[in-house]
GROMACS .gro file of N, CA and C in nm:
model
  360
    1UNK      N    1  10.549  14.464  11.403
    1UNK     CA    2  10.597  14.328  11.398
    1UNK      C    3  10.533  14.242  11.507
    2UNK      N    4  10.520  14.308  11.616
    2UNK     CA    5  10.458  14.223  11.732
    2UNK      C    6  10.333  14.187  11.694
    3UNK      N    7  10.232  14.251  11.652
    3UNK     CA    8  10.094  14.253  11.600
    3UNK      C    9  10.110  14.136  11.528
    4UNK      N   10  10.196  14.112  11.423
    4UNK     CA   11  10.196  14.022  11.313
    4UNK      C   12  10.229  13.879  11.373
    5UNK      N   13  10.312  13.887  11.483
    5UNK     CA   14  10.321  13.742  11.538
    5UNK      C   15  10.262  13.728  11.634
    6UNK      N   16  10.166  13.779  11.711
    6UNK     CA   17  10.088  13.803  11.767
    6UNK      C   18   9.916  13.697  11.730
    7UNK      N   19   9.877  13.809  11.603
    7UNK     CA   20   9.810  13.746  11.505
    7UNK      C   21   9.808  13.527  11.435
    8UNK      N   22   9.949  13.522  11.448
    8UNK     CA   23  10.025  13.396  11.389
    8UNK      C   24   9.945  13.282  11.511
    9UNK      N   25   9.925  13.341  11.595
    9UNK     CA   26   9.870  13.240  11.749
    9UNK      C   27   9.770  13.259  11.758
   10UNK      N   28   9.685  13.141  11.748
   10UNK     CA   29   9.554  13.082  11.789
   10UNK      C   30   9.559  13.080  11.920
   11UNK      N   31   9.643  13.054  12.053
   11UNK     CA   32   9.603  13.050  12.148
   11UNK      C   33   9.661  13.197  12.214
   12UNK      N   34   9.575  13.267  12.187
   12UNK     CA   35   9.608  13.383  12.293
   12UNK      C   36   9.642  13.428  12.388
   13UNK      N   37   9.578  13.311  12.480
   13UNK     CA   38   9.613  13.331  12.589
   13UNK      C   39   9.810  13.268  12.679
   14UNK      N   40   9.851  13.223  12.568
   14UNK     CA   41   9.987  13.144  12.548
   14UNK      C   42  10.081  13.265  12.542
   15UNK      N   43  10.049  13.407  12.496
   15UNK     CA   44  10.134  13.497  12.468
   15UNK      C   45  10.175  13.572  12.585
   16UNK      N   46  10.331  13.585  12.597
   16UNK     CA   47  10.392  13.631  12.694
   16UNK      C   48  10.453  13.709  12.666
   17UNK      N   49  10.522  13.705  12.480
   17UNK     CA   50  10.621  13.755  12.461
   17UNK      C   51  10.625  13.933  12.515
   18UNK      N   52  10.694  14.046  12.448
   18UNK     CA   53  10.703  14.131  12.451
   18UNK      C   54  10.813  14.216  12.450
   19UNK      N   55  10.810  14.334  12.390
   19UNK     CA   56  10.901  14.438  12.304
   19UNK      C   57  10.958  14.494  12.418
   20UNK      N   58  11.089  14.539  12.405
   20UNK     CA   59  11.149  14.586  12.552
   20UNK      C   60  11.114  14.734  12.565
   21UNK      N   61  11.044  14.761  12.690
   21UNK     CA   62  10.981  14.812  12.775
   21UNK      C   63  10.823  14.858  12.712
   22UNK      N   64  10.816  14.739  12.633
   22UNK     CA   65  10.646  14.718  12.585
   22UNK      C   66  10.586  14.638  12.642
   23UNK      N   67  10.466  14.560  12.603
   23UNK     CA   68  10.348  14.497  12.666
   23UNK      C   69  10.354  14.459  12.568
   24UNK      N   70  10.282  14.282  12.634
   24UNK     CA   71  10.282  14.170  12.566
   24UNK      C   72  10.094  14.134  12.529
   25UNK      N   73  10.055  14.112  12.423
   25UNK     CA   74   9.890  14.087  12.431
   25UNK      C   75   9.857  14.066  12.590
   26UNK      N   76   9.876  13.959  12.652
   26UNK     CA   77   9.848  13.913  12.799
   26UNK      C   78   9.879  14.023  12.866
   27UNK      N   79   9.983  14.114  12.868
   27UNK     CA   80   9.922  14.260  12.939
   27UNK      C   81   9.833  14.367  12.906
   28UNK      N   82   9.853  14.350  12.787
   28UNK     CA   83   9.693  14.451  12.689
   28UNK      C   84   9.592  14.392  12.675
   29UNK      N   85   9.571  14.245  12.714
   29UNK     CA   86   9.460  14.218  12.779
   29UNK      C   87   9.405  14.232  12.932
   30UNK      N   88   9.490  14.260  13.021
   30UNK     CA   89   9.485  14.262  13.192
   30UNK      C   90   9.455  14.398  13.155
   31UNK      N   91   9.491  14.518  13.048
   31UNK     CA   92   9.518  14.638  13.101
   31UNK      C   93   9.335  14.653  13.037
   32UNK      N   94   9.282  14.568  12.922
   32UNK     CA   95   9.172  14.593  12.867
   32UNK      C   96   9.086  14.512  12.953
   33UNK      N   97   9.070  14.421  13.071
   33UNK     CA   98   8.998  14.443  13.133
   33UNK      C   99   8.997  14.504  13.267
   34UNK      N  100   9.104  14.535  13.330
   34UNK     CA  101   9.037  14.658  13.391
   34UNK      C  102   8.967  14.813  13.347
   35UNK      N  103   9.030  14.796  13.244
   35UNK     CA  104   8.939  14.927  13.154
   35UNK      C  105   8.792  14.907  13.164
   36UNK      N  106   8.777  14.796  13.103
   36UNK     CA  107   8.622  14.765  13.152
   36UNK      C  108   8.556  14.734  13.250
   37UNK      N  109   8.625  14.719  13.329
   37UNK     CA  110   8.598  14.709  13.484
   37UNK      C  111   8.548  14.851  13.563
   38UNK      N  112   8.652  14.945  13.498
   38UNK     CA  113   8.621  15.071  13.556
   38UNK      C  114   8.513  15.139  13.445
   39UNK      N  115   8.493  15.100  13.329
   39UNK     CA  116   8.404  15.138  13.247
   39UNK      C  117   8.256  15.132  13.305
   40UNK      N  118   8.217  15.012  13.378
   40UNK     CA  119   8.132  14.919  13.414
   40UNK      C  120   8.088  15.035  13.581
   41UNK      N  121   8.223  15.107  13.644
   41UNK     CA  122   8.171  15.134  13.767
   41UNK      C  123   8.119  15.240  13.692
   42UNK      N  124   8.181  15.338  13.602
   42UNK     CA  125   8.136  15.452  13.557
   42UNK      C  126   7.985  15.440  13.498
   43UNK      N  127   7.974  15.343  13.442
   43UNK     CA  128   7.821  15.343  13.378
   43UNK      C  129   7.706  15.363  13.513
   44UNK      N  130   7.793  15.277  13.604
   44UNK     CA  131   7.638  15.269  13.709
   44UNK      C  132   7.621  15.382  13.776
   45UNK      N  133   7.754  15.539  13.762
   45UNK     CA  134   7.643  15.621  13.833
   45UNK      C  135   7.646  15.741  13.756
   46UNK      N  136   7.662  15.750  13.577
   46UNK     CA  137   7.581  15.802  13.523
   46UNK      C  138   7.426  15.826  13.513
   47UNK      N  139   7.386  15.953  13.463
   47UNK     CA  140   7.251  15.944  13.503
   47UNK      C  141   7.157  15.903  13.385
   48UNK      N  142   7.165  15.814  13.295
   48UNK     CA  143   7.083  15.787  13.228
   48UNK      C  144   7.190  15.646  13.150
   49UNK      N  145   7.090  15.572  13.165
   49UNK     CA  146   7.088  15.410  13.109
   49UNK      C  147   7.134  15.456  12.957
   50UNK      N  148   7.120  15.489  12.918
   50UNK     CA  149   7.121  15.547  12.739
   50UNK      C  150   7.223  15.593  12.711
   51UNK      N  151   7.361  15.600  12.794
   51UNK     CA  152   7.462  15.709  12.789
   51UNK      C  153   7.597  15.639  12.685
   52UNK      N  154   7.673  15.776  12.613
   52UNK     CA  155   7.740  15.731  12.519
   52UNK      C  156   7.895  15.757  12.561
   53UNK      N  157   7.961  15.668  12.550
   53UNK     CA  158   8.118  15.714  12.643
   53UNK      C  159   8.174  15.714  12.503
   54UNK      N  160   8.281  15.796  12.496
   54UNK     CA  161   8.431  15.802  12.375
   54UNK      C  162   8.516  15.742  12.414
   55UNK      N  163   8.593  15.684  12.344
   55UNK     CA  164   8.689  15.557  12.390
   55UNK      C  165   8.815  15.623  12.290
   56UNK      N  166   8.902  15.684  12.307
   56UNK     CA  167   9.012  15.706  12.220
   56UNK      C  168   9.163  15.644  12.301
   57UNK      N  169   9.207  15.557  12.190
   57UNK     CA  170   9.268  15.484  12.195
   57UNK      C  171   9.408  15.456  12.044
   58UNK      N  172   9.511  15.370  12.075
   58UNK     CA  173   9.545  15.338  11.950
   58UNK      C  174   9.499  15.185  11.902
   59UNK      N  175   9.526  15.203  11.754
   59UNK     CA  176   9.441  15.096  11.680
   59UNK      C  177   9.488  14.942  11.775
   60UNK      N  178   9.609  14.921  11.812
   60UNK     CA  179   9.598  14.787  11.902
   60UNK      C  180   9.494  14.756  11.987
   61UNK      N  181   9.519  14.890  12.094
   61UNK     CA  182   9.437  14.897  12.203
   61UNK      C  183   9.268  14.828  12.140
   62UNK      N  184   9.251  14.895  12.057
   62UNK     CA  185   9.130  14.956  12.009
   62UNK      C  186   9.079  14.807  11.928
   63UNK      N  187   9.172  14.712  11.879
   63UNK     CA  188   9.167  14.580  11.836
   63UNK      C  189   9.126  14.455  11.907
   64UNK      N  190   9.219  14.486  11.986
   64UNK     CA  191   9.211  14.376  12.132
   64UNK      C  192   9.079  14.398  12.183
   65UNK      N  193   9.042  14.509  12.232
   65UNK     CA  194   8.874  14.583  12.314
   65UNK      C  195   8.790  14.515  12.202
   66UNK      N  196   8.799  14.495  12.084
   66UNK     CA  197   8.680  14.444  11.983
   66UNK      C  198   8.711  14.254  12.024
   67UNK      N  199   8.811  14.272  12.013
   67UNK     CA  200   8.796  14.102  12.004
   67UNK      C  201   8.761  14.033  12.222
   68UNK      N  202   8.789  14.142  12.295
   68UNK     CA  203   8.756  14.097  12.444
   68UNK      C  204   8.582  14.175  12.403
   69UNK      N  205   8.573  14.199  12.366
   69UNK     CA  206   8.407  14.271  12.379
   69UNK      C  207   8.344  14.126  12.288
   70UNK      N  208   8.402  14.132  12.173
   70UNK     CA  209   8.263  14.033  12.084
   70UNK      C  210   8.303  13.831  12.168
   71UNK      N  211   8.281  13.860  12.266
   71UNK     CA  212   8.299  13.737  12.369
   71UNK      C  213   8.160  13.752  12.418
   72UNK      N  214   8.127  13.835  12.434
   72UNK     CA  215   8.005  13.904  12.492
   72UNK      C  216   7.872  13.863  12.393
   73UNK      N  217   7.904  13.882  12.280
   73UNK     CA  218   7.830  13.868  12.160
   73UNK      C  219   7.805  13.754  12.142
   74UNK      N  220   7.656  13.722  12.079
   74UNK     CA  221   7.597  13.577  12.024
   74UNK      C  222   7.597  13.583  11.860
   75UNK      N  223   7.605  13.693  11.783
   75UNK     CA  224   7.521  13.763  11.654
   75UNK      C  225   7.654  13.909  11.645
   76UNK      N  226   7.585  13.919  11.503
   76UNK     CA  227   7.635  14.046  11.428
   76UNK      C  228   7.769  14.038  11.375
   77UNK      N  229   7.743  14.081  11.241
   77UNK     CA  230   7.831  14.110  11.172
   77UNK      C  231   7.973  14.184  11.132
   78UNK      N  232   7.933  14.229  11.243
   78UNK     CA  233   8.117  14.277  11.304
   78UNK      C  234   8.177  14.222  11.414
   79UNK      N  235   8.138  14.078  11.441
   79UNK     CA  236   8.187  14.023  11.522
   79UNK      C  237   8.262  13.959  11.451
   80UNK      N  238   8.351  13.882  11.502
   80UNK     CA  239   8.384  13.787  11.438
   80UNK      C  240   8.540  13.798  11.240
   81UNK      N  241   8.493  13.887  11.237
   81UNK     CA  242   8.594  13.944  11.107
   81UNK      C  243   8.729  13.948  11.167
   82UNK      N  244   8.786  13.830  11.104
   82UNK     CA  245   8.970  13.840  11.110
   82UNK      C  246   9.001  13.888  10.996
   83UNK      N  247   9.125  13.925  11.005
   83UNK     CA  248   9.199  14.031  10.950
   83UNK      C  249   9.158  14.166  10.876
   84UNK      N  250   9.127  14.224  10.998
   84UNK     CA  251   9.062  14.367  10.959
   84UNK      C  252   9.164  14.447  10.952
   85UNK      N  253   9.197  14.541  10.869
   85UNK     CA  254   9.303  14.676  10.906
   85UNK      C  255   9.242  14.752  10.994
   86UNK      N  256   9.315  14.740  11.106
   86UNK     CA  257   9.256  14.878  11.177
   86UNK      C  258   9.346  14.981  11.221
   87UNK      N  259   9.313  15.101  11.104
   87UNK     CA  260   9.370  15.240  11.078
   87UNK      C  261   9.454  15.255  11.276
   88UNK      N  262   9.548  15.305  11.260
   88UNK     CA  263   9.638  15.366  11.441
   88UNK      C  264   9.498  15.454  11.447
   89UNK      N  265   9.425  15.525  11.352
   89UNK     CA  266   9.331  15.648  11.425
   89UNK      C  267   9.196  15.543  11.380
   90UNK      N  268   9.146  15.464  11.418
   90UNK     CA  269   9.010  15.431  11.312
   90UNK      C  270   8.911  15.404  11.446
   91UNK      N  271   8.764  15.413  11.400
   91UNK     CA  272   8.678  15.421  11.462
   91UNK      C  273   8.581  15.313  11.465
   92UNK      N  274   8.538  15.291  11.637
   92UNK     CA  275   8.459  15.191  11.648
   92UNK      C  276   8.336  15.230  11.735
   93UNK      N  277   8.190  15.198  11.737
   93UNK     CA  278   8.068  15.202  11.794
   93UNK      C  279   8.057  15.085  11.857
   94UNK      N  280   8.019  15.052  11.975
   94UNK     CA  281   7.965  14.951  12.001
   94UNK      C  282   7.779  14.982  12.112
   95UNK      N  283   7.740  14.902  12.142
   95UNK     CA  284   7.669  14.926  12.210
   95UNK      C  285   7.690  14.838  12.339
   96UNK      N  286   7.622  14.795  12.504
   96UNK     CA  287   7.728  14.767  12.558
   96UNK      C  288   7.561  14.760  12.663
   97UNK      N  289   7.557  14.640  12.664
   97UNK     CA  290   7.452  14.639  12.817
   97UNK      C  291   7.553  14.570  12.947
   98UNK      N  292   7.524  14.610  13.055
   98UNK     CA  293   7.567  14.596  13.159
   98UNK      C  294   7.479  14.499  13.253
   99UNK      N  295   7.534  14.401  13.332
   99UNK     CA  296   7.438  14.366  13.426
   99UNK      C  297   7.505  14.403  13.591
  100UNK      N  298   7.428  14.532  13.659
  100UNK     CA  299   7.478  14.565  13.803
  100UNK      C  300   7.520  14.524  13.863
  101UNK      N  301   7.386  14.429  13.908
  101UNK     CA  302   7.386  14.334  14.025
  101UNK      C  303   7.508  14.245  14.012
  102UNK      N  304   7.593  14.154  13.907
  102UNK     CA  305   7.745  14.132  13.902
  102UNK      C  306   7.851  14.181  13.848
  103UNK      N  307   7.800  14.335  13.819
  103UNK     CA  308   7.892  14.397  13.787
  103UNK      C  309   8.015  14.370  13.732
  104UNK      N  310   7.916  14.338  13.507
  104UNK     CA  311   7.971  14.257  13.474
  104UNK      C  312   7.890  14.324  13.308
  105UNK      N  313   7.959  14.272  13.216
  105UNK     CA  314   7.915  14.318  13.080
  105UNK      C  315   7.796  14.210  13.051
  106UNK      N  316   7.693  14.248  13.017
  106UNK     CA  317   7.624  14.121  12.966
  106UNK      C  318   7.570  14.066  12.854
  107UNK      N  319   7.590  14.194  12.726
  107UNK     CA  320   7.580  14.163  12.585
  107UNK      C  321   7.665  14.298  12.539
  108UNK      N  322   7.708  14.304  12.417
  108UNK     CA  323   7.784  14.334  12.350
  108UNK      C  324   7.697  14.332  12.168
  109UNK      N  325   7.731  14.493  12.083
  109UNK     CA  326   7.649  14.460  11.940
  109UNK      C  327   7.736  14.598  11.873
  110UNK      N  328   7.871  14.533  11.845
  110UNK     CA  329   7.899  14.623  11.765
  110UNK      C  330   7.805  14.663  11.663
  111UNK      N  331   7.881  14.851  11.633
  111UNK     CA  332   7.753  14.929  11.506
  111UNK      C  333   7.849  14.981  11.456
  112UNK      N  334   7.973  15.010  11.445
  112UNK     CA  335   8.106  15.048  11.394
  112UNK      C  336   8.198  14.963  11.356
  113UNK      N  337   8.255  14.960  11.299
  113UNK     CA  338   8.424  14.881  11.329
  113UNK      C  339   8.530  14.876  11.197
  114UNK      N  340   8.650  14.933  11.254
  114UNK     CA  341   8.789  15.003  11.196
  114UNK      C  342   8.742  15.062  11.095
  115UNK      N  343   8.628  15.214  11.120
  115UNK     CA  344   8.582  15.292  11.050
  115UNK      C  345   8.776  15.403  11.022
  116UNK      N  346   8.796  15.410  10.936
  116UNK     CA  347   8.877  15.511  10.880
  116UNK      C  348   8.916  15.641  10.796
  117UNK      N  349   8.744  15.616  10.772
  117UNK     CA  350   8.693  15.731  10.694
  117UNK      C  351   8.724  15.904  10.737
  118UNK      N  352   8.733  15.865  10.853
  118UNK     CA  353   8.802  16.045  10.893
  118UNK      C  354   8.951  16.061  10.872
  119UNK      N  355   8.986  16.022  10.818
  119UNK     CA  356   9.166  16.030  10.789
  119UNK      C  357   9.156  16.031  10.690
  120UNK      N  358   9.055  16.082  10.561
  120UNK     CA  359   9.108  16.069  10.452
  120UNK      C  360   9.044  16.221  10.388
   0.00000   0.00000   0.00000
């Protein structure tokens, strides 16, 4: 139900509400960018630029991270798609350049998104 009125608001950032002793979008967004925050330290001392992280999550989590990631994005076709189902188990690729020096995301190209094909 929260998802659904959630969804109903264009301004996102307006949402406060929240389910008792749940989180409100505006905290699953604070909680999705420090995720990427610490995503961002982890990349820089892996040992290869090329590296692939697993992100398992539930489908909210996993909703919100697509729509704070394709901010990042100029292009592509999985940006941008409202009202996607996305399966509680469904699967997403993205690809994910980093810039160090402000230690900071600096493009974004989804190659997945609310894949559900393994649940069936």
């Amino acid at each position: 139900a929260q998802l659904k009125v959630e969804e109903g608001i264009e301004d996102k950032e307006l949402l406060t509400w929240r389910i008792p002793k749940g989180e409100s979008l505006m905290d699953l967004s604070e909680r999705i960018n420090k995720f990427l925050h610490q995503l961002i330290k982890q990349a820089e001392i892996l040992p290869s630029t090329n590296s692939s992280i697993l992100v398992v999550s539930h489908g909210l989590f996993l909703k919100e991270l697509h729509r704070v990631l394709s901010s990042f994005s100029d292009t592509g076709p999985l940006f941008g798609m409202a009202d996607v189902y996305y399966p509680n188990t469904g699967v997403a690729q993205y690809k994910i350049w980093f810039d160090s020096a402000k230690e900071e995301i600096s493009r974004t190209e989804c190659q997945v998104y609310a894949c559900g094909e393994h649940d069936k």
